[in-house]
XYZ file of C-alpha atoms in Angstrom:
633
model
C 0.000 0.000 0.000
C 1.611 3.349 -0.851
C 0.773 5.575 2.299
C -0.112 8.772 0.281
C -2.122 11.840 0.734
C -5.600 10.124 -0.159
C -4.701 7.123 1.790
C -4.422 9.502 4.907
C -7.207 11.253 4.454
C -9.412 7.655 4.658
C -7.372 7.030 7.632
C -8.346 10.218 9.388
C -11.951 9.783 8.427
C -12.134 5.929 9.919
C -10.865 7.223 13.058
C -13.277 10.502 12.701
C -16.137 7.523 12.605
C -16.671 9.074 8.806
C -14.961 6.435 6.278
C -18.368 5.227 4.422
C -16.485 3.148 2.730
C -13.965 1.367 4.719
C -13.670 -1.658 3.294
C -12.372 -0.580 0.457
C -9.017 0.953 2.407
C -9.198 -2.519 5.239
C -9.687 -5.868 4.378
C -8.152 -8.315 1.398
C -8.176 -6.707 -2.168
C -6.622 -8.377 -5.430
C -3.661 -5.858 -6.499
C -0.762 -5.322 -7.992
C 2.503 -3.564 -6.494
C 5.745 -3.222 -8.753
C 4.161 -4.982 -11.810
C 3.474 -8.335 -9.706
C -0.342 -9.411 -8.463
C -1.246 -10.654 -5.430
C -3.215 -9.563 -2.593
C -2.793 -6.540 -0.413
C -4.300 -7.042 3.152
C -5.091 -4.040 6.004
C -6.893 -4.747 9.382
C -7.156 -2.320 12.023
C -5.663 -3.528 15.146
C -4.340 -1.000 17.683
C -3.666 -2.918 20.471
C -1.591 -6.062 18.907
C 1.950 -6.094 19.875
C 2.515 -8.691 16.284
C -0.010 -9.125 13.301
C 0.912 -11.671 10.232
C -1.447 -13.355 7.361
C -1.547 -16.598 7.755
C -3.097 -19.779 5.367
C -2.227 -22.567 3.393
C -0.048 -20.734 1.673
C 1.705 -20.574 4.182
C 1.405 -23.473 6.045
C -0.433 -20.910 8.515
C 3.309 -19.976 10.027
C 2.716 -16.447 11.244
C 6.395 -16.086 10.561
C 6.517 -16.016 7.191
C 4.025 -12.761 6.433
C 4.058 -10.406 9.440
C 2.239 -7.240 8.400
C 3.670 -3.535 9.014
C 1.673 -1.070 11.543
C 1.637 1.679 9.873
C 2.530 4.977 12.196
C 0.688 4.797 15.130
C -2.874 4.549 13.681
C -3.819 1.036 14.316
C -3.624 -0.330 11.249
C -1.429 -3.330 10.022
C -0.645 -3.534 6.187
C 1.162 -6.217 3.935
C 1.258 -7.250 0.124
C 1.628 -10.885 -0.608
C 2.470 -11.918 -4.237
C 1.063 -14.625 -5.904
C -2.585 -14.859 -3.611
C -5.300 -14.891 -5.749
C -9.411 -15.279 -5.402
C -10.308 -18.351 -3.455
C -6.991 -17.870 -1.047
C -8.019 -18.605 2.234
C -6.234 -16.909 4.969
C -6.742 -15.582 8.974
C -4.677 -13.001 10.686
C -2.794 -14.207 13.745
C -2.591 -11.853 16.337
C 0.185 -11.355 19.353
C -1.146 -9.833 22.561
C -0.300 -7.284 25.111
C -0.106 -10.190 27.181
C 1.774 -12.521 24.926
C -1.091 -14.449 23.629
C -1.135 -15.544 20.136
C -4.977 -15.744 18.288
C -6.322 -16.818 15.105
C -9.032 -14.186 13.524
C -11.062 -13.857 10.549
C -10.960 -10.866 8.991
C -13.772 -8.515 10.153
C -13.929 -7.105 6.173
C -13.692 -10.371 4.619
C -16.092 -10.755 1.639
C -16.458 -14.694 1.777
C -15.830 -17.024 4.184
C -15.370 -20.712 4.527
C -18.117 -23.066 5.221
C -19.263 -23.705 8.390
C -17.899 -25.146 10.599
C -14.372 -24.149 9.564
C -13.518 -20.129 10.111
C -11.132 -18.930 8.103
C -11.411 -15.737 5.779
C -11.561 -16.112 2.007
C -10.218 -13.752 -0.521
C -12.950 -12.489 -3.054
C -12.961 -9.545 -4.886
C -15.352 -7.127 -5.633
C -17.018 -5.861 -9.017
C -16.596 -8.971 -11.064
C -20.164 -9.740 -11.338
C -22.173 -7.717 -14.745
C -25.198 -6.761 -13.215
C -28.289 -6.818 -15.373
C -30.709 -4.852 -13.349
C -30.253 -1.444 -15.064
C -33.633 -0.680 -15.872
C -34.838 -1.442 -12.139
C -32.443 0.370 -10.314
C -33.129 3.579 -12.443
C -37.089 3.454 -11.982
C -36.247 3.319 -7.824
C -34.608 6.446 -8.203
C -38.339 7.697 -9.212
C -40.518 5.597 -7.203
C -42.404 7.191 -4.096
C -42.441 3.753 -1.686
C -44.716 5.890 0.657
C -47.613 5.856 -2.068
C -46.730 2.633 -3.519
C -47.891 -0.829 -2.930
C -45.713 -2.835 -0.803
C -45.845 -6.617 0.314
C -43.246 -8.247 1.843
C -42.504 -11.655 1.276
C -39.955 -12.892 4.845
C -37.941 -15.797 4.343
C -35.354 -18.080 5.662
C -33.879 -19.399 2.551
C -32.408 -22.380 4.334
C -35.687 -23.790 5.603
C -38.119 -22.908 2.688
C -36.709 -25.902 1.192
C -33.910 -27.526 1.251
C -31.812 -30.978 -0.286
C -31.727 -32.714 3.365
C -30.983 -31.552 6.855
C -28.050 -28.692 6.601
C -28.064 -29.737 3.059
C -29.116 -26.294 1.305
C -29.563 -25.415 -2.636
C -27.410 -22.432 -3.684
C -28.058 -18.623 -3.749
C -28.582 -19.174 -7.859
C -31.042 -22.863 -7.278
C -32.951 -20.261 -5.018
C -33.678 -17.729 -6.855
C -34.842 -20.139 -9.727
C -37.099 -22.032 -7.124
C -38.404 -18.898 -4.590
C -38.453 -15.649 -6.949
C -41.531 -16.995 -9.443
C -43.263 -18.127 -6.245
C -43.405 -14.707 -5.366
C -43.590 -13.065 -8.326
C -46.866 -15.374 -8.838
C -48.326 -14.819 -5.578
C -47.836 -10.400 -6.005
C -45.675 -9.803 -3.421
C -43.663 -6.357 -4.268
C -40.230 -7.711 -2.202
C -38.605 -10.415 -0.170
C -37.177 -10.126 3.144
C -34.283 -12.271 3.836
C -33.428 -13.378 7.614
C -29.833 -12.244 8.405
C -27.247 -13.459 5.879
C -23.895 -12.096 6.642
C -21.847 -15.071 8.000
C -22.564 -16.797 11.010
C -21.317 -20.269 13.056
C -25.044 -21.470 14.202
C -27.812 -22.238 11.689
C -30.124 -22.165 14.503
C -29.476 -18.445 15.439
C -30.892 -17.623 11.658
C -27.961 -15.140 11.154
C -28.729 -12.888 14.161
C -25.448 -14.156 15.944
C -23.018 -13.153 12.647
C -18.916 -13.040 12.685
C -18.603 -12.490 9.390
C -20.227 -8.721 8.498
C -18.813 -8.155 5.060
C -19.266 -11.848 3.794
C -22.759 -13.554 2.679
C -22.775 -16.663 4.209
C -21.322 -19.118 2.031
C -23.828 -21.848 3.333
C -25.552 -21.084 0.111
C -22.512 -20.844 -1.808
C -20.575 -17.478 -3.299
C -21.030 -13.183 -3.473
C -21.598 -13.367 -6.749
C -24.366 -15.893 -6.647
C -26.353 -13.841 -4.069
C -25.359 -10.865 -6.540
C -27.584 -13.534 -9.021
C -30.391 -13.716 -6.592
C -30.379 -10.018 -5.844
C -30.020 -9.186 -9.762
C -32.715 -11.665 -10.695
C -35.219 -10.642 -8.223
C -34.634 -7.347 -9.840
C -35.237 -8.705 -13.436
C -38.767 -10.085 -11.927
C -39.450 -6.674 -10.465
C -39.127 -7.690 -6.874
C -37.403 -5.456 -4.492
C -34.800 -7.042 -1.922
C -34.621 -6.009 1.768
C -31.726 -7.668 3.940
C -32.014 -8.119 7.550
C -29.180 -6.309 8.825
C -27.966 -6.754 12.973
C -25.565 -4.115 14.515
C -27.017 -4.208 17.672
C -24.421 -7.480 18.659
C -22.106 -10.166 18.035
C -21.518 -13.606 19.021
C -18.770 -14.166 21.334
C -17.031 -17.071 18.935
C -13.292 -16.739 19.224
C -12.589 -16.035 16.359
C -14.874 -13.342 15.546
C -14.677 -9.715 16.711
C -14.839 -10.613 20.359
C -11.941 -8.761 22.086
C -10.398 -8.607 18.325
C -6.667 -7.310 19.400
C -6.617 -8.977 23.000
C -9.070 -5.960 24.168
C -12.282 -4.715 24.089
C -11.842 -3.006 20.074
C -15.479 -3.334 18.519
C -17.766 -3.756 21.959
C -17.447 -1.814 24.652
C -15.012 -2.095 27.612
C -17.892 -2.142 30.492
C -19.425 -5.735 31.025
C -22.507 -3.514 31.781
C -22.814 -2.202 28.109
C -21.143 -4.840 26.585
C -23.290 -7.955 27.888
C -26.204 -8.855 26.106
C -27.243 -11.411 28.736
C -30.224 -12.418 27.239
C -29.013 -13.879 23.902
C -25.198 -14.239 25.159
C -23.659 -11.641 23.066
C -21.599 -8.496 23.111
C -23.112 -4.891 22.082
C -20.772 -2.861 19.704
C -19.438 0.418 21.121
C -21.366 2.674 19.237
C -19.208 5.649 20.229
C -16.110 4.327 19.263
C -15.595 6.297 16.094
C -14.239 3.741 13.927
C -16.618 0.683 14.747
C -18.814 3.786 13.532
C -17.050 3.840 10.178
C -17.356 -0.245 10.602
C -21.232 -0.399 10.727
C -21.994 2.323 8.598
C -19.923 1.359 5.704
C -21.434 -2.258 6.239
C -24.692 -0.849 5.468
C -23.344 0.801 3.041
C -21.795 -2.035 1.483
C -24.956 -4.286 0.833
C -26.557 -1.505 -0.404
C -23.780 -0.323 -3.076
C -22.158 -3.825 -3.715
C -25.312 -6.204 -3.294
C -27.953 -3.310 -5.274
C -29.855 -3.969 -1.967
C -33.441 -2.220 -2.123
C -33.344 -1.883 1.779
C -31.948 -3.140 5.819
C -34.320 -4.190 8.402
C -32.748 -3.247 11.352
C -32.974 -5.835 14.044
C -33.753 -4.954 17.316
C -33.298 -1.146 17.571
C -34.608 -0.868 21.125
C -31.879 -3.315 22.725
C -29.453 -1.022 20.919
C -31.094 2.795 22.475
C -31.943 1.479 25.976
C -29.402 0.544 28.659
C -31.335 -2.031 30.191
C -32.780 -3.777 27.574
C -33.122 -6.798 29.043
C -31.055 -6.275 31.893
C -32.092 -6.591 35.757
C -32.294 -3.628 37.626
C -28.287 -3.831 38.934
C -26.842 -5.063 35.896
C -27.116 -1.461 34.117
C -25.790 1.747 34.440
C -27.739 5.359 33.681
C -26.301 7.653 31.111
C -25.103 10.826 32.208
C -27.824 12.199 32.742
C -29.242 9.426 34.682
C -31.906 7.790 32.245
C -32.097 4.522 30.631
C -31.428 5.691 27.042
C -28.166 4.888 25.376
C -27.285 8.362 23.822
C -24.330 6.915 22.055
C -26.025 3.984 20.063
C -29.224 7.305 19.531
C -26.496 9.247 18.263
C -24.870 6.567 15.770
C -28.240 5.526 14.556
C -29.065 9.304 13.086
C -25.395 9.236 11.898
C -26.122 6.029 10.273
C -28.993 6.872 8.836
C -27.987 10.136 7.265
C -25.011 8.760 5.827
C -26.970 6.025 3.967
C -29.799 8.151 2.479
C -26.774 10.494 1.601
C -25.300 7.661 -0.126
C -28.029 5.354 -0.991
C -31.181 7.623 -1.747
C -34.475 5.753 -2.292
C -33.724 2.304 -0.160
C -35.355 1.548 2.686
C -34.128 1.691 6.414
C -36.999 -0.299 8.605
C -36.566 -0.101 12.120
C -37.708 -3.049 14.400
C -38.432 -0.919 17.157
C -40.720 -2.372 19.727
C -41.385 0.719 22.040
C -43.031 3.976 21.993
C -39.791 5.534 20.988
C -41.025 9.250 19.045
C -40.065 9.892 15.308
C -38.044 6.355 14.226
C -39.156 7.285 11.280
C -38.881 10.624 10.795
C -35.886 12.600 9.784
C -33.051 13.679 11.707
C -33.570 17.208 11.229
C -36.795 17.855 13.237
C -35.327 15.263 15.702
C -36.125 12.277 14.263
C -34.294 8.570 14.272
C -34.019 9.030 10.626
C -35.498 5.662 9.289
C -38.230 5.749 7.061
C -40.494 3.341 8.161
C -41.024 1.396 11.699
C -42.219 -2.138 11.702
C -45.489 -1.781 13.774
C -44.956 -4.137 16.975
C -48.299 -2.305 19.230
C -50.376 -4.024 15.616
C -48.857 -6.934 15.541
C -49.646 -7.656 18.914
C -53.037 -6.514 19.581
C -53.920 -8.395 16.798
C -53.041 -11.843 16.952
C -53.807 -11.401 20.643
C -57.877 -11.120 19.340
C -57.516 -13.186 16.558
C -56.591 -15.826 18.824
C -59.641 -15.848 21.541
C -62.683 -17.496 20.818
C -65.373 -15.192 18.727
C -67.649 -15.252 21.886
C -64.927 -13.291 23.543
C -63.787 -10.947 21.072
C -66.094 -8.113 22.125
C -65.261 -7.715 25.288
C -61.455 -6.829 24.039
C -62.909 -4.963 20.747
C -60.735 -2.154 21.639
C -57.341 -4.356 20.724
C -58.836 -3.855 16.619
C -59.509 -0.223 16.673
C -56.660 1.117 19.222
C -54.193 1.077 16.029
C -55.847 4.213 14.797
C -55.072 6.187 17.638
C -51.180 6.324 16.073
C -51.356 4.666 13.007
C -49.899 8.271 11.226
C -47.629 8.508 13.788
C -45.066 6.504 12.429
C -44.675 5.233 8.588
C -45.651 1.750 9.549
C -45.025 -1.906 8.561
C -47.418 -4.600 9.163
C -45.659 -7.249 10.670
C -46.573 -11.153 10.587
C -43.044 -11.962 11.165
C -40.934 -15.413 11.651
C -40.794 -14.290 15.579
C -44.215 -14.813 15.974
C -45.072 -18.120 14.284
C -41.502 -19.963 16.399
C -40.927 -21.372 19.928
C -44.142 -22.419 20.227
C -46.431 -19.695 19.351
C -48.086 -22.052 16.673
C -48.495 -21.048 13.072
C -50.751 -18.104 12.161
C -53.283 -20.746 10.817
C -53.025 -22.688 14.034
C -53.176 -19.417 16.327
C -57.091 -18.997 14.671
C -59.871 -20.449 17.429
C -62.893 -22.875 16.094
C -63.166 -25.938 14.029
C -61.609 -26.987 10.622
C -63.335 -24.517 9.024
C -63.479 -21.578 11.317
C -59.770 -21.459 11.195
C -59.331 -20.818 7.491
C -61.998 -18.532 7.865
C -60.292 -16.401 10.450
C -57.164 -16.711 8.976
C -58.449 -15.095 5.931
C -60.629 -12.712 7.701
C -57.317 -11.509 9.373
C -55.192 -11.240 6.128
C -58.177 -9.224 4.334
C -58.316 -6.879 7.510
C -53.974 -6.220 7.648
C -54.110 -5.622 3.677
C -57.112 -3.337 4.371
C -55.497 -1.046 6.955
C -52.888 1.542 6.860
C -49.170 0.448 6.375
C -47.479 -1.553 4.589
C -47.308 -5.358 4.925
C -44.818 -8.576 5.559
C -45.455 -12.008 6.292
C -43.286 -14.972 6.587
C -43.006 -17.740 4.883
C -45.819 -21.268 5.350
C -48.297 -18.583 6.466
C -49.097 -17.747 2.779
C -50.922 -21.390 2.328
C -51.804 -21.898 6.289
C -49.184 -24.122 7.166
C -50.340 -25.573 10.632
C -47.046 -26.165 11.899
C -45.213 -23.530 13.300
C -41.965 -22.724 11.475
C -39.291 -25.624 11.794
C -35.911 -23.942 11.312
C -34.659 -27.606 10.855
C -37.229 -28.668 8.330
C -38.589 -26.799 5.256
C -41.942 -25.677 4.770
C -44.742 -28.557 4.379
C -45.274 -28.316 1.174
C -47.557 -31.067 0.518
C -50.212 -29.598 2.422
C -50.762 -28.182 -0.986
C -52.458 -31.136 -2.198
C -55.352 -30.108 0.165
C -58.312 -28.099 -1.255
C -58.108 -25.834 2.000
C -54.377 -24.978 1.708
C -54.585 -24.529 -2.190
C -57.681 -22.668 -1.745
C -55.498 -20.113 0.941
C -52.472 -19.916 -1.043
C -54.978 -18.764 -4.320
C -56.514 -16.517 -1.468
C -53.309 -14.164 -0.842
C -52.560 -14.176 -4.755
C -55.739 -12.827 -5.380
C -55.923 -10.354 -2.743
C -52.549 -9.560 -3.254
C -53.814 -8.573 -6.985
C -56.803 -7.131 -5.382
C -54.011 -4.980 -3.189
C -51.990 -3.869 -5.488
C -55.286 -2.827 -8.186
C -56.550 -0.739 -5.804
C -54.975 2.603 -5.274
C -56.873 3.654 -2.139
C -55.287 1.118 0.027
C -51.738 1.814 -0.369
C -51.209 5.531 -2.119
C -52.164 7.668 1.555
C -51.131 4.725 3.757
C -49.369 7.240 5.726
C -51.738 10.056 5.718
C -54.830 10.967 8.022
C -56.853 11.493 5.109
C -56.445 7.890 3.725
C -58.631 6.451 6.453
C -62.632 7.514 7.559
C -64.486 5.175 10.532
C -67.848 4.404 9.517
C -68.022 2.236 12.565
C -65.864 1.142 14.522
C -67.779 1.104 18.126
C -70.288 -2.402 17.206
C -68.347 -4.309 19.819
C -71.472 -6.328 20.345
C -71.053 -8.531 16.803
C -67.450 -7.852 16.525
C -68.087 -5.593 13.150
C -66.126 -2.693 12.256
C -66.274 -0.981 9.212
C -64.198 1.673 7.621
C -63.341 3.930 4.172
C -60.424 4.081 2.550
C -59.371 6.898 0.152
C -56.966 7.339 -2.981
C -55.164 11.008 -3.695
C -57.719 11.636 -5.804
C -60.862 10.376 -3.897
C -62.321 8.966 -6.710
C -62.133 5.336 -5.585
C -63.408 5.158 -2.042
C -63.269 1.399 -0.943
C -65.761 0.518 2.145
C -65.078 -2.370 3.924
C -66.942 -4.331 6.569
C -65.106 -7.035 8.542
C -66.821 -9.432 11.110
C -65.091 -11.278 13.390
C -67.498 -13.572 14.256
C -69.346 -16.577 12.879
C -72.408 -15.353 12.670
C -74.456 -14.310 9.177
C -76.142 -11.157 9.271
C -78.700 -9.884 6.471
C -80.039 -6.450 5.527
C -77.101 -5.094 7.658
C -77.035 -0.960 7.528
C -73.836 0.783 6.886
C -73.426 4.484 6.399
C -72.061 5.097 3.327
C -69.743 8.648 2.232
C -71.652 8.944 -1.164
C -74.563 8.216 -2.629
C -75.499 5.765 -5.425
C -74.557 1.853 -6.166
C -72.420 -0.175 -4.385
C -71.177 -3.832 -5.580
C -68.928 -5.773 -3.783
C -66.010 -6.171 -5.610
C -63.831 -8.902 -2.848
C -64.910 -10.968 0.169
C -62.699 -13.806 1.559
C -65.891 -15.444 2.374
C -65.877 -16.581 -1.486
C -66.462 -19.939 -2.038
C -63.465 -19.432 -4.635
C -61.284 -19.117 -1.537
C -63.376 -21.908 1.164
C -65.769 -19.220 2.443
C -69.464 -20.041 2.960
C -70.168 -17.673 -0.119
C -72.654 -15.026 1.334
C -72.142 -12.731 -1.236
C -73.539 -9.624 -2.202
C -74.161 -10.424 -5.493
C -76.402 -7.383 -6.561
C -75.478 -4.139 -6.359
C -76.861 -1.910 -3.452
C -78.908 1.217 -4.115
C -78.232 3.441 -1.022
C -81.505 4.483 0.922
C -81.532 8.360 1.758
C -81.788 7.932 5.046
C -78.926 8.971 7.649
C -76.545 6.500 9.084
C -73.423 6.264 11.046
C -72.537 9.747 10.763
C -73.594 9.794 6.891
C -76.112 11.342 5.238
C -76.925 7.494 3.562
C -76.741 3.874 4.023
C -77.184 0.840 1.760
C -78.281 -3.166 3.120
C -75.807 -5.543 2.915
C -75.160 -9.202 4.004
C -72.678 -9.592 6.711
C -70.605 -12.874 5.608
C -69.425 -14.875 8.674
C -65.650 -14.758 9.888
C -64.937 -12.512 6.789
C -63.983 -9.135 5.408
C -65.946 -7.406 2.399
C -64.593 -4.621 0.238
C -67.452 -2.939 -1.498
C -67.046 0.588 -4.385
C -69.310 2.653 -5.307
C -70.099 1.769 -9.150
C -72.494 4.679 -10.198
C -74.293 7.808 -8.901
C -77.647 8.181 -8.193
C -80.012 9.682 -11.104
């Protein structure tokens, strides 16, 4: 490496926390010095007394390759000729107190299959990406008035060979992205994929931040998944974890033989609950490490957006921490105003960099403004995965029918904050794991009755503000909870009920995406009118929703019980014919088939707070969607 003026001035940003794109200047790059190739390697070590490469090359004799440390900034450097792509390699690491270690490189791009550790050399931009066209209409799409349904899924257990016996990033995307494609969904959520030692922590415990796990083979064939998920229209969203790391030795765990990347107090650093070690997010350069991650799978992946995993164990000091095992900030409250700081840093930098993705926050308190911009005090994400839904929710969905109207509050309460936020929808893998049942099974009442709900529940989340997700099995009412072991029962599919749900969310995800009023002002107050929503006796609430332009008012009725009601009254906002356009009560679907076949005149008479009403039947366990076809003569 030739230590000029540019190579300072990346030096003095990583330690200013402001290199966005530090792995470019650390980690192991293909190069060329004097004429000859090989591979020049940087890693930022401050503390190590001795740093060399060491690999097969080798024979992984730290004596043969020690690296330089150059000045007194941290960082080690060495060129070795003749290394090329595939070289794997791990730095080894002498101590202040004369311990030697083995560690992968925290910027490595690939890494070897678990269970072995090392680092692999891979270079960037060699793959020809083909996703031109899709990557210049982002730069003009408004996501906020835009349909969006998110497919989440754990490529490794959506189906697989055998047991720990996965198809490749490429067999994927040939198998998953016309699934989705079919079924409407606008992207895909993938569980964590940078690399990780434990298949059963799903990626959240990762090692590796820079490299895509290689359990599903190479860079360039996620680049192939990404690119062809692109070709198919389908955005991708990554979920991305800086809140921790596993402990594994040779990960980032006291990298140089101290605390470098967590944080020197046990009391910050422990993450007791899940065994793991918080980053110190005021440690300027494990800034520039996080942010240029994020960076990086956006730029170098053509990533559409990061789910952020767990935002509230990263601003609060006692996430789940007993009341002696924390300490107060300064100014003795529970918020950690370092990690609040680095996550509107973060945030700013990427939009900066990366304009038009998406930065989702899964933030399960009443934190203010997640997602609202930095500048009027905001976290700076633009949208916040809506936990207070998610719960209420399946927390009614779940009793028996006979009980739901004595908690009818739990399906109206969203709309007390529902523009408070730009929201997500979230039917996530943490709620249908550990024995929470499926979303299928989580439905009350017979065979029947449970399809029923489950539809009745799917119409109502497409039908109300914010934008959706749901994860994987739930899409054909797999009654199994998810099986990280197993993949997804798909032979249930040979059953009229499950075939009948899985043509269910492909048609109302058509129905969804047709309809303008129940996506373009899912953020806005004027997007959403009650009709009703205080019949707690029969579990009915009914609702309007509006397009920009107001010309294609939806009303929709949703019952939550199993009861059939005729000649129902709902107020109306204009006069003239209604038709019902969707119910999940179709028999199409496995509903009972109480339609409204014919359209419905609206009486003059006042109703509900509108000057009309029309008669409808009620369809049992089931949500109707009814437009106004014509005016009154």
């Amino acid at each position: 490496m030739v230590v000029n003026t540019a190579f300072e001035h990346d030096v003095y940003l990583f330690h200013q926390g402001n290199l966005r794109y530090s792995y470019k200047m650390l980690g192991a790059h293909p190069a060329s010095e004097d004429g000859v190739e090989g591979v020049r390697f940087a890693v930022w070590a401050p503390n190590a007394v001795q740093v060399s490469v060491v690999g097969d090359f080798n024979q992984w004799d730290g004596r043969e390759h020690p690296m330089t440390k150059l000045n007194d900034n941290g960082i080690w450097y060495t060129f070795i000729p003749n290394l090329e792509k595939g070289t794997m390699y791990k730095y080894e690491i002498l101590t202040k107190h004369g311990h030697l270690s083995l560690k992968a490189d925290p910027y490595a791009f690939s890494n070897e299959l678990r269970p072995n550790t090392a680092s692999v050399v891979y270079p960037l931009e060699q793959y020809e990406w083909s996703d031109d066209e899709w990557m210049k209409q982002r730069e003009s799409t408004n996501v906020y008035e835009s349909p969006m349904s998110i497919y989440e899924l754990h490529l490794g257990s959506w189906k697989f060979i055998e047991e720990e016996v996965f198809y490749t990033y490429r067999e994927y995307a040939d198998m998953v992205i016309p699934y989705v494609k079919d079924l409407g969904y606008t992207h895909i959520e993938l569980l964590p994929l940078t690399e990780h030692p434990f298949d059963r922590s799903w990626g959240y415990q990762a090692t590796g931040y820079y490299g895509v796990t290689s359990r599903y083979g190479t860079p360039d064939d996620f680049r192939y998944f990404v690119d062809k998920c692109h070709n198919y229209g389908i955005g991708v969203i990554l979920d991305w974890v800086p809140g921790h790391f596993c402990k594994d030795q040779h990960g980032l765990r006291r990298f140089d033989g101290e605390p470098l990347y967590e944080y020197d107090n046990p009391a910050k650093a422990e993450k007791t609950q899940w065994g793991t070690l918080t980053f110190d997010f005021g440690r300027n350069e494990v800034q520039s490490f996080l942010i240029s991650n994020a960076i990086y799978w956006l730029k170098e992946y053509h990533l559409d957006g990061l789910r952020v995993d767990a935002v509230a164990s990263m601003i609060y000091l006692d996430f789940g921490k007993e009341g002696g095992d924390w300490e107060p900030n300064q100014y003795g409250g529970r918020e950690n105003l370092e990690a609040v700081d680095f996550i509107k840093k973060m945030n700013e930098a990427i939009f900066e960099e990366c304009p038009n993705v998406l930065m989702m926050a899964e933030e399960s308190t009443s934190w203010p403004l997640v997602s609202a911009p930095t500048y009027i005090g905001g976290l700076g994400f633009n949208y916040k995965w809506n936990m207070g839904w998610m719960n209420d929710m399946l927390k009614y969905m779940e009793m028996d029918p006979i009980h739901r109207k004595y908690h009818h509050n739990l399906i109206t309460f969203s709309m007390f904050y529902a523009f408070s936020e730009n929201f997500v929808l979230p039917i996530s893998h943490d709620e249908v794991v550990h024995g929470k049942k499926s979303l299928l099974n989580k439905m009350p009442g017979d065979y029947w009755q449970k399809f029923a709900n489950l539809r009745a529940f799917l119409a109502f989340m497409f039908a109300h503000p914010g934008k959706k997700l749901l994860f994987m099995g739930s899409e054909f009412g797999q009654f199994d909870e998810w099986k990280d072991l197993e993949d997804l029962d798909w032979e249930l599919l040979e059953y009229d009920s499950h075939a009948s749900t899985l043509n269910y969310v492909r048609q109302l995800h058509q129905f969804y995406r047709d309809m303008p009023s129940l996506w373009e002002m899912d953020h806005e107050h004027e997007g959403f009118e009650w009709i009703d929503p205080h019949n707690y006796e029969q579990s009915i609430v009914s609702f309007v929703r509006n397009s920009k332009s107001f010309t294609d008012q939806l009303v929709i009725v949703c019952n939550f019980t199993p009861e059939v009601y005729h000649n129902y009254k709902v107020g109306v906002p204009m006069d003239g014919t209604y038709e019902e356009i969707f119910s999940s009560d179709s028999e199409h679907f496995g509903g009972s088939g109480q339609r409204n076949g014919a359209p419905m005149t609206t009486i003059p008479e006042p109703w509900q707070g509108r000057d009309q009403h029309i008669q409808m039947t009620i369809p049992p366990l089931a949500v109707s969607f009814l437009k106004r076809t014509s005016s009154s003569s």
